[in-house]
Short mmCIF file of C-alpha atoms in Angstrom, two decimals:
data_model
loop_
_atom_site.label_atom_id
_atom_site.label_comp_id
_atom_site.label_asym_id
_atom_site.label_seq_id
_atom_site.Cartn_x
_atom_site.Cartn_y
_atom_site.Cartn_z
CA MET A 1 0.20 0.27 0.09
CA ILE A 2 2.85 2.10 0.43
CA ILE A 3 4.70 1.95 -2.69
CA LEU A 4 1.15 3.11 -4.22
CA GLY A 5 0.25 5.72 -1.74
CA ILE A 6 4.20 6.99 -2.85
CA LEU A 7 3.04 6.23 -6.46
CA ILE A 8 -0.60 8.66 -6.28
CA PHE A 9 1.11 11.24 -4.39
CA VAL A 10 3.74 11.46 -7.27
CA HIS A 11 1.01 11.53 -9.85
CA GLU A 12 -0.93 14.64 -7.40
CA LEU A 13 2.04 16.12 -6.70
CA GLY A 14 3.10 17.01 -10.39
CA HIS A 15 -0.79 18.33 -10.67
CA PHE A 16 -0.23 20.69 -7.75
CA LEU A 17 2.79 22.07 -8.84
CA THR A 18 1.87 23.15 -12.40
CA ALA A 19 -1.28 24.41 -10.88
CA LYS A 20 0.84 27.04 -8.68
CA LEU A 21 2.92 28.18 -11.58
CA PHE A 22 0.11 28.91 -13.61
CA LYS A 23 -1.49 30.35 -9.89
CA MET A 24 -4.53 28.47 -9.98
CA PRO A 25 -6.48 28.71 -7.04
CA VAL A 26 -5.44 25.35 -4.78
CA LEU A 27 -8.06 25.01 -1.55
CA GLU A 28 -5.96 21.83 -0.33
CA PHE A 29 -3.33 19.25 -1.22
CA ALA A 30 -3.53 16.05 0.65
CA VAL A 31 -1.02 13.27 1.95
CA GLY A 32 -3.00 10.63 2.37
CA MET A 33 -6.79 9.61 2.50
CA GLY A 34 -9.78 9.67 4.65
CA PRO A 35 -10.14 11.87 7.51
CA LYS A 36 -7.59 14.61 8.75
CA LEU A 37 -4.94 13.48 11.27
CA PHE A 38 -3.49 17.76 10.90
CA GLY A 39 -2.81 20.52 8.58
CA ILE A 40 -1.56 24.25 8.38
CA LYS A 41 -3.17 25.90 6.01
CA ARG A 42 -0.34 28.72 3.09
CA ASN A 43 -0.70 31.29 0.79
CA ASP A 44 -5.19 30.40 1.03
CA THR A 45 -3.73 25.84 0.31
CA GLU A 46 -4.07 23.65 2.94
CA TYR A 47 -1.64 21.55 3.54
CA ASN A 48 -3.42 17.96 5.07
CA LEU A 49 -1.97 14.53 6.44
CA ARG A 50 -4.90 12.52 6.51
CA ALA A 51 -5.13 8.62 7.96
CA ILE A 52 -4.56 6.00 6.21
CA PRO A 53 -1.37 6.22 3.56
CA PHE A 54 -3.11 5.64 0.44
CA GLY A 55 -2.47 7.92 -1.92
CA GLY A 56 -3.30 12.08 -1.56
CA PHE A 57 -5.48 14.45 -3.72
CA VAL A 58 -4.76 18.30 -5.18
CA ASN A 59 -8.11 19.98 -4.53
CA ILE A 60 -8.03 22.21 -7.58
CA ASP A 61 -10.83 25.42 -7.24
CA GLY A 62 -12.58 26.70 -10.21
CA MET A 63 -12.76 23.26 -12.27
CA ASP A 64 -16.94 23.06 -11.77
CA TYR A 65 -18.57 25.42 -14.69
CA ASN A 66 -21.89 26.21 -12.47
CA ASN A 67 -19.47 28.29 -9.79
CA PRO A 68 -16.49 29.68 -12.09
CA VAL A 69 -13.71 31.03 -9.35
CA GLU A 70 -11.61 33.43 -10.37
CA ASN A 71 -7.69 32.54 -11.83
CA GLY A 72 -9.82 29.33 -11.35
CA PHE A 73 -9.15 26.37 -13.96
CA ASN A 74 -10.96 26.77 -16.32
CA THR A 75 -10.55 30.70 -16.11
CA LYS A 76 -7.01 29.19 -17.56
CA LYS A 77 -5.74 28.86 -21.40
CA THR A 78 -5.64 26.25 -22.92
CA TYR A 79 -2.56 24.98 -22.85
CA GLU A 80 -2.15 25.73 -19.50
CA ARG A 81 -4.88 23.39 -18.17
CA PHE A 82 -3.60 20.83 -20.75
CA ILE A 83 -0.42 21.33 -18.78
CA VAL A 84 -2.03 20.76 -15.30
CA LEU A 85 -4.16 17.65 -16.51
CA PHE A 86 -0.82 15.68 -18.28
CA ALA A 87 1.72 16.74 -15.02
CA GLY A 88 0.18 13.55 -13.36
CA VAL A 89 1.25 11.29 -16.09
CA PHE A 90 4.53 12.99 -16.40
CA MET A 91 5.91 13.25 -13.11
CA ASN A 92 4.14 9.02 -12.64
CA ILE A 93 7.05 8.23 -15.72
CA LEU A 94 9.69 11.28 -15.02
CA PHE A 95 8.90 8.90 -11.34
CA ALA A 96 10.13 6.13 -12.38
CA PHE A 97 12.88 6.93 -15.40
CA ILE A 98 14.78 8.39 -11.81
CA LEU A 99 14.06 4.46 -11.15
CA ILE A 100 15.21 2.41 -13.34
CA LEU A 101 18.20 5.47 -13.41
CA GLY A 102 19.44 5.00 -10.23
CA LEU A 103 19.19 0.36 -10.81
CA PHE A 104 21.52 1.07 -14.16
CA VAL A 105 23.83 3.57 -12.33
CA ALA A 106 24.20 1.54 -8.70
CA ASN A 107 24.42 -1.62 -9.79
CA GLY A 108 25.03 -2.16 -13.61
CA GLU A 109 23.65 -4.86 -15.89
CA GLU A 110 24.18 -7.52 -15.98
CA LYS A 111 24.39 -9.16 -20.51
CA ILE A 112 24.47 -12.43 -21.26
CA ASP A 113 26.62 -13.49 -22.90
CA TYR A 114 25.17 -16.33 -26.15
CA SER A 115 27.84 -17.65 -27.65
CA ASN A 116 29.29 -20.80 -27.09
CA LYS A 117 31.87 -20.07 -24.97
CA VAL A 118 31.51 -21.63 -20.67
CA GLY A 119 31.13 -18.76 -18.27
CA SER A 120 30.94 -20.93 -15.34
CA ILE A 121 31.06 -24.28 -14.47
CA GLU A 122 28.48 -25.60 -11.68
CA ILE A 123 30.41 -27.59 -8.00
CA GLU A 124 29.58 -31.27 -8.41
CA SER A 125 28.97 -31.44 -12.17
CA ALA A 126 29.98 -33.61 -14.85
CA ALA A 127 31.00 -31.14 -15.92
CA GLU A 128 33.79 -30.27 -13.27
CA ASN A 129 37.40 -31.01 -13.42
CA ILE A 130 36.53 -31.17 -16.63
CA LEU A 131 35.91 -28.01 -17.85
CA GLU A 132 37.26 -24.44 -17.57
CA LYS A 133 36.29 -20.91 -18.19
CA GLY A 134 36.23 -19.81 -21.03
CA ASP A 135 36.47 -22.93 -23.14
CA LEU A 136 34.89 -22.91 -26.80
CA ILE A 137 32.40 -26.13 -27.47
CA LEU A 138 32.30 -26.57 -31.26
CA GLU A 139 31.28 -30.01 -31.13
CA ILE A 140 28.74 -32.71 -28.75
CA ASP A 141 28.75 -35.68 -30.30
CA ASN A 142 29.76 -35.04 -33.38
CA LYS A 143 27.11 -32.19 -33.89
CA GLU A 144 27.69 -28.49 -34.89
CA ILE A 145 27.61 -26.44 -31.03
CA GLN A 146 27.86 -22.23 -32.42
CA ASN A 147 26.36 -21.16 -29.53
CA TRP A 148 24.20 -21.14 -26.12
CA ASN A 149 21.40 -22.49 -28.25
CA ASP A 150 23.11 -25.86 -30.05
CA ILE A 151 24.51 -26.76 -26.32
CA PHE A 152 20.65 -26.76 -25.42
CA THR A 153 19.44 -27.69 -28.21
CA VAL A 154 21.36 -30.96 -28.83
CA LEU A 155 21.80 -31.69 -24.44
CA SER A 156 17.79 -32.11 -24.17
CA LYS A 157 18.04 -34.37 -27.13
CA LYS A 158 20.00 -36.45 -25.47
CA GLU A 159 19.28 -40.34 -23.70
CA THR A 160 22.28 -41.72 -22.47
CA ALA A 161 24.62 -40.15 -20.52
CA ASN A 162 27.81 -40.59 -22.19
CA THR A 163 29.27 -37.78 -24.46
CA CYS A 164 32.28 -36.35 -26.88
CA LEU A 165 32.78 -32.69 -26.44
CA LEU A 166 35.04 -31.25 -28.98
CA ILE A 167 36.92 -27.90 -26.88
CA GLU A 168 38.57 -25.18 -27.92
CA ARG A 169 41.60 -24.28 -24.72
CA ASN A 170 44.36 -21.69 -25.03
CA SER A 171 43.68 -22.18 -28.84
CA LYS A 172 43.72 -25.56 -29.58
CA GLN A 173 41.58 -28.32 -30.35
CA MET A 174 40.71 -31.86 -27.85
CA GLU A 175 38.19 -34.20 -27.62
CA ILE A 176 36.84 -35.11 -24.62
CA ASN A 177 34.47 -37.49 -22.59
CA VAL A 178 32.20 -37.12 -19.72
CA GLU A 179 29.06 -38.55 -17.90
CA LEU A 180 26.44 -36.51 -18.20
CA LYS A 181 24.20 -36.36 -14.67
CA TYR A 182 20.56 -37.19 -14.79
CA LEU A 183 18.19 -34.65 -13.20
CA ASP A 184 14.83 -36.87 -12.07
CA SER A 185 12.85 -33.52 -11.42
CA GLU A 186 13.70 -32.71 -15.07
CA LYS A 187 14.21 -35.69 -16.26
CA ARG A 188 17.06 -35.46 -18.42
CA TYR A 189 20.68 -34.86 -18.38
CA LEU A 190 22.75 -31.79 -17.55
CA LEU A 191 26.43 -30.82 -18.13
CA GLY A 192 26.80 -28.73 -15.08
CA ILE A 193 27.60 -25.56 -16.95
CA SER A 194 26.02 -21.91 -17.17
CA PRO A 195 27.24 -18.96 -20.11
CA ASN A 196 29.27 -16.29 -19.42
CA ILE A 197 27.43 -13.07 -17.24
CA GLN A 198 28.95 -9.32 -18.21
CA THR A 199 28.36 -6.83 -15.60
CA VAL A 200 28.09 -3.35 -17.85
CA LYS A 201 28.76 -0.29 -15.58
CA TYR A 202 26.96 2.66 -16.47
CA ASN A 203 26.85 6.38 -15.83
CA ILE A 204 24.45 9.24 -15.31
CA PHE A 205 24.20 9.53 -19.15
CA SER A 206 24.35 6.19 -20.83
CA GLY A 207 22.07 4.60 -18.36
CA SER A 208 19.38 7.85 -18.43
CA LYS A 209 19.37 6.40 -22.45
CA ARG A 210 19.42 3.09 -21.45
CA ALA A 211 16.48 4.16 -19.09
CA ALA A 212 14.83 5.45 -21.17
CA VAL A 213 14.34 2.19 -24.26
CA GLN A 214 13.15 0.40 -20.57
CA ILE A 215 10.69 2.17 -20.15
CA LYS A 216 9.92 2.34 -23.90
CA ASP A 217 9.85 -2.07 -23.71
CA ILE A 218 7.93 -1.50 -20.96
CA THR A 219 5.51 0.78 -22.54
CA ILE A 220 5.17 -1.05 -25.37
CA LEU A 221 4.65 -4.03 -23.56
CA ILE A 222 1.66 -2.47 -20.89
CA PHE A 223 -0.70 -1.63 -24.98
CA LYS A 224 -0.42 -5.45 -25.91
CA SER A 225 -2.20 -6.24 -22.66
CA LEU A 226 -4.49 -3.56 -22.81
CA LYS A 227 -5.20 -5.25 -26.27
CA MET A 228 -5.17 -8.58 -25.07
CA LEU A 229 -7.61 -6.64 -22.15
CA ILE A 230 -10.13 -5.34 -24.89
CA LEU A 231 -10.03 -8.68 -27.16
CA GLY A 232 -10.85 -10.81 -23.86
CA GLU A 233 -7.48 -12.41 -24.60
CA VAL A 234 -6.79 -12.13 -20.66
CA ASN A 235 -8.21 -14.27 -17.97
CA ARG A 236 -10.35 -12.80 -14.66
CA LYS A 237 -8.18 -13.81 -12.39
CA ASP A 238 -5.06 -12.19 -13.87
CA VAL A 239 -7.13 -8.53 -13.55
CA SER A 240 -6.17 -7.21 -9.98
CA GLY A 241 -6.62 -3.84 -8.28
CA PRO A 242 -4.29 -3.15 -5.40
CA ILE A 243 -4.92 -6.03 -3.24
CA GLY A 244 -4.23 -7.90 -6.51
CA VAL A 245 -0.88 -5.43 -6.94
CA LEU A 246 0.11 -5.70 -2.89
CA LYS A 247 0.39 -9.37 -3.18
CA VAL A 248 2.41 -8.94 -5.61
CA VAL A 249 4.82 -6.45 -4.31
CA LYS A 250 4.93 -9.11 -1.34
CA THR A 251 5.75 -11.49 -3.30
CA VAL A 252 8.55 -9.60 -6.09
CA ALA A 253 9.83 -8.24 -2.31
CA LYS A 254 10.44 -11.30 -1.22
CA SER A 255 11.57 -13.71 -4.30
CA GLY A 256 14.14 -10.74 -5.92
CA GLY A 257 14.57 -8.36 -3.09
CA ILE A 258 14.38 -4.68 -3.61
CA ILE A 259 16.55 -4.48 -5.90
CA SER A 260 13.29 -5.94 -8.18
CA LEU A 261 11.06 -4.33 -5.91
CA LEU A 262 11.85 -1.08 -7.26
CA TYR A 263 11.94 -2.11 -10.38
CA PHE A 264 9.09 -3.95 -10.15
CA THR A 265 8.12 0.24 -8.99
CA ALA A 266 8.74 1.35 -11.61
CA ILE A 267 7.23 -0.73 -13.90
CA ILE A 268 3.97 0.36 -11.63
CA SER A 269 4.29 3.98 -12.27
CA ILE A 270 4.39 3.89 -15.91
CA ASN A 271 1.29 1.53 -15.68
CA LEU A 272 -0.40 4.83 -13.20
CA ALA A 273 0.62 6.61 -15.90
CA ILE A 274 -0.98 4.78 -18.76
CA PHE A 275 -4.04 4.02 -17.50
CA ASN A 276 -4.65 7.65 -16.31
CA LEU A 277 -3.57 8.79 -20.03
CA LEU A 278 -6.50 6.95 -21.51
CA PRO A 279 -8.74 9.03 -22.58
CA LEU A 280 -11.25 7.99 -20.63
CA PRO A 281 -14.55 9.67 -18.59
CA ALA A 282 -13.08 10.73 -15.69
CA LEU A 283 -9.95 10.05 -15.68
CA ASP A 284 -7.02 12.47 -16.58
CA GLY A 285 -7.08 11.41 -20.55
CA GLY A 286 -10.39 11.65 -20.39
CA ARG A 287 -10.70 15.71 -19.62
CA ILE A 288 -7.41 15.75 -21.63
CA LEU A 289 -9.18 14.87 -24.65
CA PHE A 290 -11.58 18.20 -23.88
CA VAL A 291 -9.50 20.18 -23.97
CA ILE A 292 -7.73 19.23 -27.22
CA LEU A 293 -11.27 19.87 -28.46
CA GLU A 294 -11.68 22.90 -27.33
CA MET A 295 -7.70 24.33 -28.86
CA LEU A 296 -9.58 23.01 -31.85
CA LYS A 297 -12.72 24.83 -31.84
CA ILE A 298 -14.34 22.29 -31.13
CA LYS A 299 -17.65 22.98 -28.37
CA VAL A 300 -18.43 20.70 -26.31
CA ASN A 301 -20.76 21.57 -23.73
CA LYS A 302 -19.50 22.25 -20.38
CA ASN A 303 -22.63 20.95 -18.09
CA THR A 304 -22.31 17.54 -21.52
CA GLU A 305 -18.45 17.32 -20.13
CA GLU A 306 -18.88 17.66 -16.68
CA SER A 307 -21.49 14.53 -17.20
CA ILE A 308 -19.71 12.77 -19.00
CA HIS A 309 -17.02 12.74 -16.27
CA ARG A 310 -19.15 12.28 -13.66
CA ILE A 311 -20.94 8.84 -15.46
CA GLY A 312 -17.30 8.05 -15.54
CA LEU A 313 -16.48 8.26 -12.07
CA ILE A 314 -19.27 6.77 -10.46
CA PHE A 315 -18.23 3.57 -14.24
CA PHE A 316 -14.83 3.26 -12.09
CA LEU A 317 -16.18 3.33 -8.50
CA ILE A 318 -18.11 0.30 -9.66
CA LEU A 319 -15.30 -1.43 -11.87
CA LEU A 320 -12.87 -0.59 -8.64
CA VAL A 321 -15.49 -2.88 -5.94
CA PHE A 322 -15.43 -6.01 -8.39
CA ILE A 323 -11.67 -5.61 -8.71
CA THR A 324 -11.28 -5.94 -5.27
CA LEU A 325 -13.85 -8.12 -5.01
CA ASN A 326 -11.60 -10.31 -7.83
CA ASP A 327 -8.55 -9.58 -5.24
CA VAL A 328 -9.98 -10.71 -2.56
CA ILE A 329 -11.45 -14.27 -4.35
CA ASN A 330 -7.78 -14.74 -5.61
CA TRP A 331 -6.05 -13.81 -2.45
CA LYS A 332 -4.59 -17.14 -1.84
CA ARG A 333 -3.82 -17.63 -6.13
CA ASP A 334 -0.08 -16.92 -6.07
CA PRO A 335 0.13 -13.59 -8.38
CA LEU A 336 2.67 -14.60 -10.70
CA ASP A 337 0.28 -18.43 -11.69
CA SER A 338 -0.59 -16.73 -15.49
CA ILE A 339 3.35 -16.48 -15.91
CA LYS A 340 4.32 -19.87 -14.36
CA ASN A 341 3.62 -21.65 -17.58
CA GLU A 342 6.89 -25.30 -16.59
CA LYS A 343 7.60 -26.15 -13.86
CA GLU A 344 10.75 -24.51 -14.05
CA ILE A 345 9.29 -21.06 -13.79
CA GLU A 346 8.07 -21.84 -11.08
CA GLU A 347 11.48 -22.66 -9.47
CA VAL A 348 13.09 -19.74 -11.22
CA MET A 349 11.06 -17.08 -9.41
CA GLU A 350 12.02 -18.99 -6.17
CA GLU A 351 15.06 -16.94 -6.84
CA ARG A 352 14.60 -14.29 -8.65
CA VAL A 353 11.72 -12.15 -10.02
CA ILE A 354 11.03 -11.85 -13.99
CA THR A 355 10.64 -8.69 -15.22
CA ALA A 356 8.17 -7.13 -18.27
CA THR A 357 10.09 -7.59 -21.06
CA GLU A 358 11.02 -11.33 -19.54
CA VAL A 359 7.43 -12.17 -19.35
CA GLU A 360 6.32 -11.56 -22.71
CA ILE A 361 9.20 -13.55 -24.36
CA GLU A 362 8.39 -16.80 -22.31
CA LYS A 363 4.32 -15.59 -23.17
CA ASN A 364 5.48 -15.72 -26.99
CA ASN A 365 7.02 -18.64 -26.44
CA ASP A 366 4.79 -21.16 -23.88
CA ASN A 367 6.09 -24.69 -26.13
CA ILE A 368 9.78 -23.28 -25.15
CA PRO A 369 11.84 -25.04 -22.95
CA LEU A 370 12.54 -21.92 -20.26
CA GLU A 371 16.10 -22.38 -20.53
CA ASN A 372 15.12 -21.44 -23.74
CA LYS A 373 12.76 -19.02 -23.98
CA ASN A 374 15.09 -16.47 -24.07
CA ASN A 375 17.51 -16.76 -26.89
CA THR A 376 15.35 -19.62 -29.34
CA GLU A 377 13.96 -17.23 -31.10
CA ASN A 378 16.14 -13.78 -31.28
CA LEU A 379 19.09 -16.29 -32.00
CA ASN A 380 17.37 -16.50 -35.36
CA GLU A 381 17.15 -12.77 -35.56
CA GLU A 382 21.20 -12.20 -34.44
CA LYS A 383 23.64 -15.09 -33.14
CA ASN A 384 25.49 -14.94 -29.47
CA LYS A 385 23.09 -11.28 -28.49
CA GLU A 386 23.50 -10.54 -25.03
CA TYR A 387 20.14 -9.83 -22.19
CA LYS A 388 19.13 -7.65 -19.71
CA PHE A 389 18.65 -10.00 -16.49
CA GLU A 390 18.28 -8.77 -13.26
CA LYS A 391 20.33 -7.83 -10.42
CA ASN A 392 20.37 -10.21 -7.24
CA SER A 393 19.18 -13.43 -9.69
CA GLY A 394 20.33 -16.23 -7.82
CA GLY A 395 18.19 -18.87 -9.78
CA ILE A 396 20.91 -17.58 -13.81
CA ASN A 397 22.71 -21.22 -12.98
CA GLU A 398 19.86 -23.73 -12.43
CA ARG A 399 18.14 -21.64 -15.72
CA TYR A 400 21.05 -21.61 -18.23
CA SER A 401 22.46 -25.06 -17.31
CA LYS A 402 23.27 -27.41 -19.62
#
């Protein structure tokens, strides 16, 4: 609840600051909801702290067309009203950008080399004391190996433990025989190696560029999810309100730690921004739509506009009640079930949080074994490409072990 409260507060802060910038009378800026605990009044604005630590609101005077106020919201120029309405969305995006940028600058970004080079060797695995870090696997049982996808494909089809490897070490080629270990839980043989993982460091400038790309990718995914929701391709159980989000946040914090929690907070912030920008009644996007119509000299009866927003508000309140009931009904359900298509995902999720981008890849590759999901599709386009994974990914060796 605290995370949602912070994000809503940031959103309302955008409206408040821009309203003050254009000298609109702001009657109240509240932190939290419910009964007022205490507050102070400065320059005709009440700053209140309320009992429920969830969100907040800004009361800008003059938004009611039937009660005009000097310098009120509706007396201002269209571009000023547009900026005030858009400021909440902007602040949520800016907040997400700062969070992601901070993570990149402070922790860097782990990238995986999907070439045929051995990155690490698991303890007590078949490869221990046989292979070395940096070895290039050229062939497995006389089958050519060019990348990690090839390694997975060949080993996943193994029916016997005895395996012949052709490797290159220190510019010299050699053949090595190895006895693979059978993993009962996955019903397959494992060699026990992982790809090379490197941490890319960013400064504030390169990190800003990378954070912008990340926000773009998350935004695209959110719009794809909205499309699925509109087309009825999303299960009712997968739609969450505040209670559902609270449970996911708890799972994320437990699974991935503070870094994953901060990243997930950025994702929620972008979700909040996009939702508010939708051109629907009562939302910022709906009010912005009417301001744009006014800019285009398209006249809309003000009373009609207000009625539309009131109906929209009632609709969203009813929708919130149904979504909350849905959250309560599904409380015992794992909030990440919608992306757990295989047993391997469940195991990995005990160690780390799947990011929005990874979820999209996995949902598009439901029939591909998890170890191969992130590289199968993309290696067809560009071999040896590197992909981002979150920090604290303790399950990385388990997921990519061969």
